[in-house]
Short mmCIF file of C-alpha atoms in Angstrom, two decimals:
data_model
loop_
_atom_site.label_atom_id
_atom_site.label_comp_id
_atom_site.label_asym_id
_atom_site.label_seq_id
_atom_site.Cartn_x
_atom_site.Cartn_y
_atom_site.Cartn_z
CA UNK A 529 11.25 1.56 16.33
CA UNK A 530 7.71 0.55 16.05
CA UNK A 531 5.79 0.89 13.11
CA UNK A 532 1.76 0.32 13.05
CA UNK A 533 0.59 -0.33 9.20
CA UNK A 534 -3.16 0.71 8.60
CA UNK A 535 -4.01 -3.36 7.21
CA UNK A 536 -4.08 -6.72 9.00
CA UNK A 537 -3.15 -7.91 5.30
CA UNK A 538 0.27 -10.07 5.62
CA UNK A 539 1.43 -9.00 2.14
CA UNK A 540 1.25 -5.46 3.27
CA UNK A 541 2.67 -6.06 6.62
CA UNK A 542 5.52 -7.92 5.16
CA UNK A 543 6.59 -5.12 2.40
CA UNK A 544 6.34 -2.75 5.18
CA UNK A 545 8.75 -4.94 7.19
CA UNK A 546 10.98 -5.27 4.36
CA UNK A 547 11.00 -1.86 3.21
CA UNK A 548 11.49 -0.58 7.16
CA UNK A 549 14.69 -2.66 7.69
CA UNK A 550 16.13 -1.72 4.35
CA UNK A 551 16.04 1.76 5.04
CA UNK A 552 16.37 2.06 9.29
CA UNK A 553 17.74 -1.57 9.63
CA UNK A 554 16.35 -4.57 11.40
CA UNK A 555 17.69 -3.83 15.39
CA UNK A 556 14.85 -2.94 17.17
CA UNK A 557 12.19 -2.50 14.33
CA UNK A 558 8.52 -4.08 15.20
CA UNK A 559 5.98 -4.15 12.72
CA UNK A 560 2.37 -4.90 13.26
CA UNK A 561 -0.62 -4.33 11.47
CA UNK A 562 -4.26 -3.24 12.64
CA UNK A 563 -7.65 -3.99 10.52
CA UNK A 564 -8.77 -0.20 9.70
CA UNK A 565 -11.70 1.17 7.69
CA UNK A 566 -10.85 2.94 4.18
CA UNK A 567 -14.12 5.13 4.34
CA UNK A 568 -14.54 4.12 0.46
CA UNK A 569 -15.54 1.31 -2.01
CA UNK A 570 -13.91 -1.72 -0.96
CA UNK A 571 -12.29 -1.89 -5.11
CA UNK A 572 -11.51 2.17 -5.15
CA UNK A 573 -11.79 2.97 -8.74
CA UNK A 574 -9.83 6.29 -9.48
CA UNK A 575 -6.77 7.31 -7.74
CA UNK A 576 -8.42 9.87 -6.09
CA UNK A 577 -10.73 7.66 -4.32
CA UNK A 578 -7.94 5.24 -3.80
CA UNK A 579 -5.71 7.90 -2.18
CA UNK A 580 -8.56 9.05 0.04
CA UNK A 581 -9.19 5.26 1.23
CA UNK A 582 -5.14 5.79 2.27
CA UNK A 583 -5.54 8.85 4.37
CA UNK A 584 -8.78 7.91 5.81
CA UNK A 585 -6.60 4.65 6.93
CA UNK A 586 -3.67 6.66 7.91
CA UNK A 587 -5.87 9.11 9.99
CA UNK A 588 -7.36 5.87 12.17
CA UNK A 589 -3.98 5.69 13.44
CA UNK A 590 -2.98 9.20 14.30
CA UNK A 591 -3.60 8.62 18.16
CA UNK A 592 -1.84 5.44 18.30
CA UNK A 593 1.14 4.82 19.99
CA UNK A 594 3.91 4.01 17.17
CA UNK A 595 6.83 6.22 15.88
CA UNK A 596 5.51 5.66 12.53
CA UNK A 597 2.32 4.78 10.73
CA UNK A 598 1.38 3.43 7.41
CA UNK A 599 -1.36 3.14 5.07
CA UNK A 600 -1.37 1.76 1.69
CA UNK A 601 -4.27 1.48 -0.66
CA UNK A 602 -4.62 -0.36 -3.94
CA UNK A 603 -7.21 0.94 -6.64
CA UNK A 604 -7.42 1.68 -9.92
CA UNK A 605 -6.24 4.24 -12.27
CA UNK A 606 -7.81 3.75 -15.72
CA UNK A 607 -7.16 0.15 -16.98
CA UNK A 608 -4.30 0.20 -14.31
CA UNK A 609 -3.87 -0.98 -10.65
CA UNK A 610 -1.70 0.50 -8.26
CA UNK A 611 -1.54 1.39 -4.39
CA UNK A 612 -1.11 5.22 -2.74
CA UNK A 613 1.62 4.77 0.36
CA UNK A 614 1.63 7.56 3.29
CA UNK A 615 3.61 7.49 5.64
CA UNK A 616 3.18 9.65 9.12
CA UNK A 617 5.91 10.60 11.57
CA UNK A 618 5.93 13.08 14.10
CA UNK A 619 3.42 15.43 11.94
CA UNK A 620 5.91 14.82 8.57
CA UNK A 621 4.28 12.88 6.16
CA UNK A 622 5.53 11.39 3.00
CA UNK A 623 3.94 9.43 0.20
CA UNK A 624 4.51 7.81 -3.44
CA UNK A 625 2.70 5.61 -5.67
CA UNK A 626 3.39 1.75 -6.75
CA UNK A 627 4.23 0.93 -9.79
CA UNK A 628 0.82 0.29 -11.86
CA UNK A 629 0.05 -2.67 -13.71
CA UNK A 630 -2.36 -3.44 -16.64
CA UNK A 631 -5.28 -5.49 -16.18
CA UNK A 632 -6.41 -7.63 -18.48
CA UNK A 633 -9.54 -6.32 -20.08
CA UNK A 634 -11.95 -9.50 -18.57
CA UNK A 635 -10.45 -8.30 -15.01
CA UNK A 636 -11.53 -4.40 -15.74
CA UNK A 637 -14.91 -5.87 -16.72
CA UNK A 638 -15.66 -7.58 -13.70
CA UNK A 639 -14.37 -4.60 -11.63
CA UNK A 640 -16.70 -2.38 -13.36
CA UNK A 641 -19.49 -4.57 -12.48
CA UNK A 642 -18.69 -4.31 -8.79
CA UNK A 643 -16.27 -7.32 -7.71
CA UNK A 644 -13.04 -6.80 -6.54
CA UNK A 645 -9.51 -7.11 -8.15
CA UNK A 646 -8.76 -9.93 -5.26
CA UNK A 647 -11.74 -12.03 -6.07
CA UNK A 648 -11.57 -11.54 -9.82
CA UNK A 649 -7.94 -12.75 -9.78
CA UNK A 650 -8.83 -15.88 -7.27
CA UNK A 651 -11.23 -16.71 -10.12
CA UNK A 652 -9.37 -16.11 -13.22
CA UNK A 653 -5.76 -17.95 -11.91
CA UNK A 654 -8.14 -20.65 -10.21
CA UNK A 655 -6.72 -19.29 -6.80
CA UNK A 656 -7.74 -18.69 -3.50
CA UNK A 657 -6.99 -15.29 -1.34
CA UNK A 658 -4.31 -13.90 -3.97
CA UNK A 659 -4.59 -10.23 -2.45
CA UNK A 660 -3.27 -11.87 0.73
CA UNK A 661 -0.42 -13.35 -0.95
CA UNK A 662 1.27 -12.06 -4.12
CA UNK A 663 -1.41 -10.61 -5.12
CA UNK A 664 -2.93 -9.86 -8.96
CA UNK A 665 0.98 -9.12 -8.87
CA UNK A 666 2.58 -12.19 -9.12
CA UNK A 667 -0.26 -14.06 -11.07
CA UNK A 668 0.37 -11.33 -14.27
CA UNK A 669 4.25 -11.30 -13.65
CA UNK A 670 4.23 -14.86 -13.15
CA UNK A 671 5.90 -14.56 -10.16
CA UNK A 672 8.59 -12.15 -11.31
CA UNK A 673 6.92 -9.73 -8.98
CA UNK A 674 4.98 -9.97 -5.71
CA UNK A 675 2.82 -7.48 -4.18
CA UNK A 676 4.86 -6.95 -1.34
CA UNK A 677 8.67 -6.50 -3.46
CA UNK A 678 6.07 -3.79 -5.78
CA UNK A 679 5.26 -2.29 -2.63
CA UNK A 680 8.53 -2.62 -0.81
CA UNK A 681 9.89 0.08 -3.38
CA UNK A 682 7.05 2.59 -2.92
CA UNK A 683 7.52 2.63 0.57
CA UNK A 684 10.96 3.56 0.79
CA UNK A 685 10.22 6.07 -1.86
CA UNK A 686 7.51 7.58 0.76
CA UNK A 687 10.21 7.47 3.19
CA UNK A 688 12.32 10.12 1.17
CA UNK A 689 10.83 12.94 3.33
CA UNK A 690 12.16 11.03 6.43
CA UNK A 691 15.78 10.92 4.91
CA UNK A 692 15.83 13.89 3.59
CA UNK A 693 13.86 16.15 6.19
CA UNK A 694 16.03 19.31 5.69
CA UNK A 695 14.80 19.20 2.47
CA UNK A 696 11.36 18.78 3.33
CA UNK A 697 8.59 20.77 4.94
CA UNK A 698 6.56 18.98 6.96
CA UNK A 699 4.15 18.12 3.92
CA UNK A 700 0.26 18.09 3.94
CA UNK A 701 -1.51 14.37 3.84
CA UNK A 702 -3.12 14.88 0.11
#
């Protein structure tokens, strides 16, 4: 099975990996990831935008040549972040949201002003490339939770559609 995820971002790569083999198993999965545009601010701040930044990543891979392909996109949602997952196989799509975090009111600030939550968090925890690691995540949780095991869960709930596809339409992208 090859899977194509819409990021060259490890910590997205990795959950997508991990959530894969959970759910198909690990014989004969490959997972690689491919740098894609999100057609919208590079900190998406509503989850509208943030879910558009998704399928604009998800439709860069349509043509490719993968059994599945995934986009995930982290934004904000109020004084919360989050990610959209989709999911696209064979025309049947599924998605589902991560869980959403609170930021801390400095963080929301700076976000406001036009940085983004990666940067902020690098210079808040004294860190360096945090969204490529355990992200905002693990510096809140302190290391309870990592970007990728938050993410890991949303994926296999966007993969519902895929276990389930007698109970499922082949559903639109939004």
């Amino acid at each position: 099975m090859n899977v194509l995820v819409a990021s060259a971002n490890p910590a997205k790569i990795r959950a997508v990996e991990s959530a894969f083999a959970d759910v198909f198993g690990r014989a004969n999965l490959s997972v690689c990831g491919i740098a894609t545009e999100s057609g919208v601010a590079a900190q998406p701040m509503t989850s509208a935008e943030t879910l558009l930044g998704a399928q604009n990543r998800l439709q860069a891979l349509l043509h490719a040549d993968a059994d599945y392909k995934v986009a995930i996109e982290a934004g904000l949602d109020g004084d919360m972040t989050f990610a959209w997952m989709l999911v696209e196989h064979q025309g049947m799509y599924g998605k589902a949201r991560s869980a959403s975090l609170m930021l801390p009111p400095q963080a929301l600030t700076a976000l406001q002003q036009g940085e983004e939550l990666g940067d902020v968090m690098d210079a808040m925890f004294a860190e360096q490339n945090v969204k490529q690691k355990g992200g905002a995540i693990a510096l809140l949780t302190q290391d309870k939770l990592s970007r990728s095991s938050v993410y890991h869960q949303a994926l296999i709930l966007a993969l519902i559609p895929f276990l389930n596809p007698e109970l499922f339409p082949t559903p639109p992208l939004a």
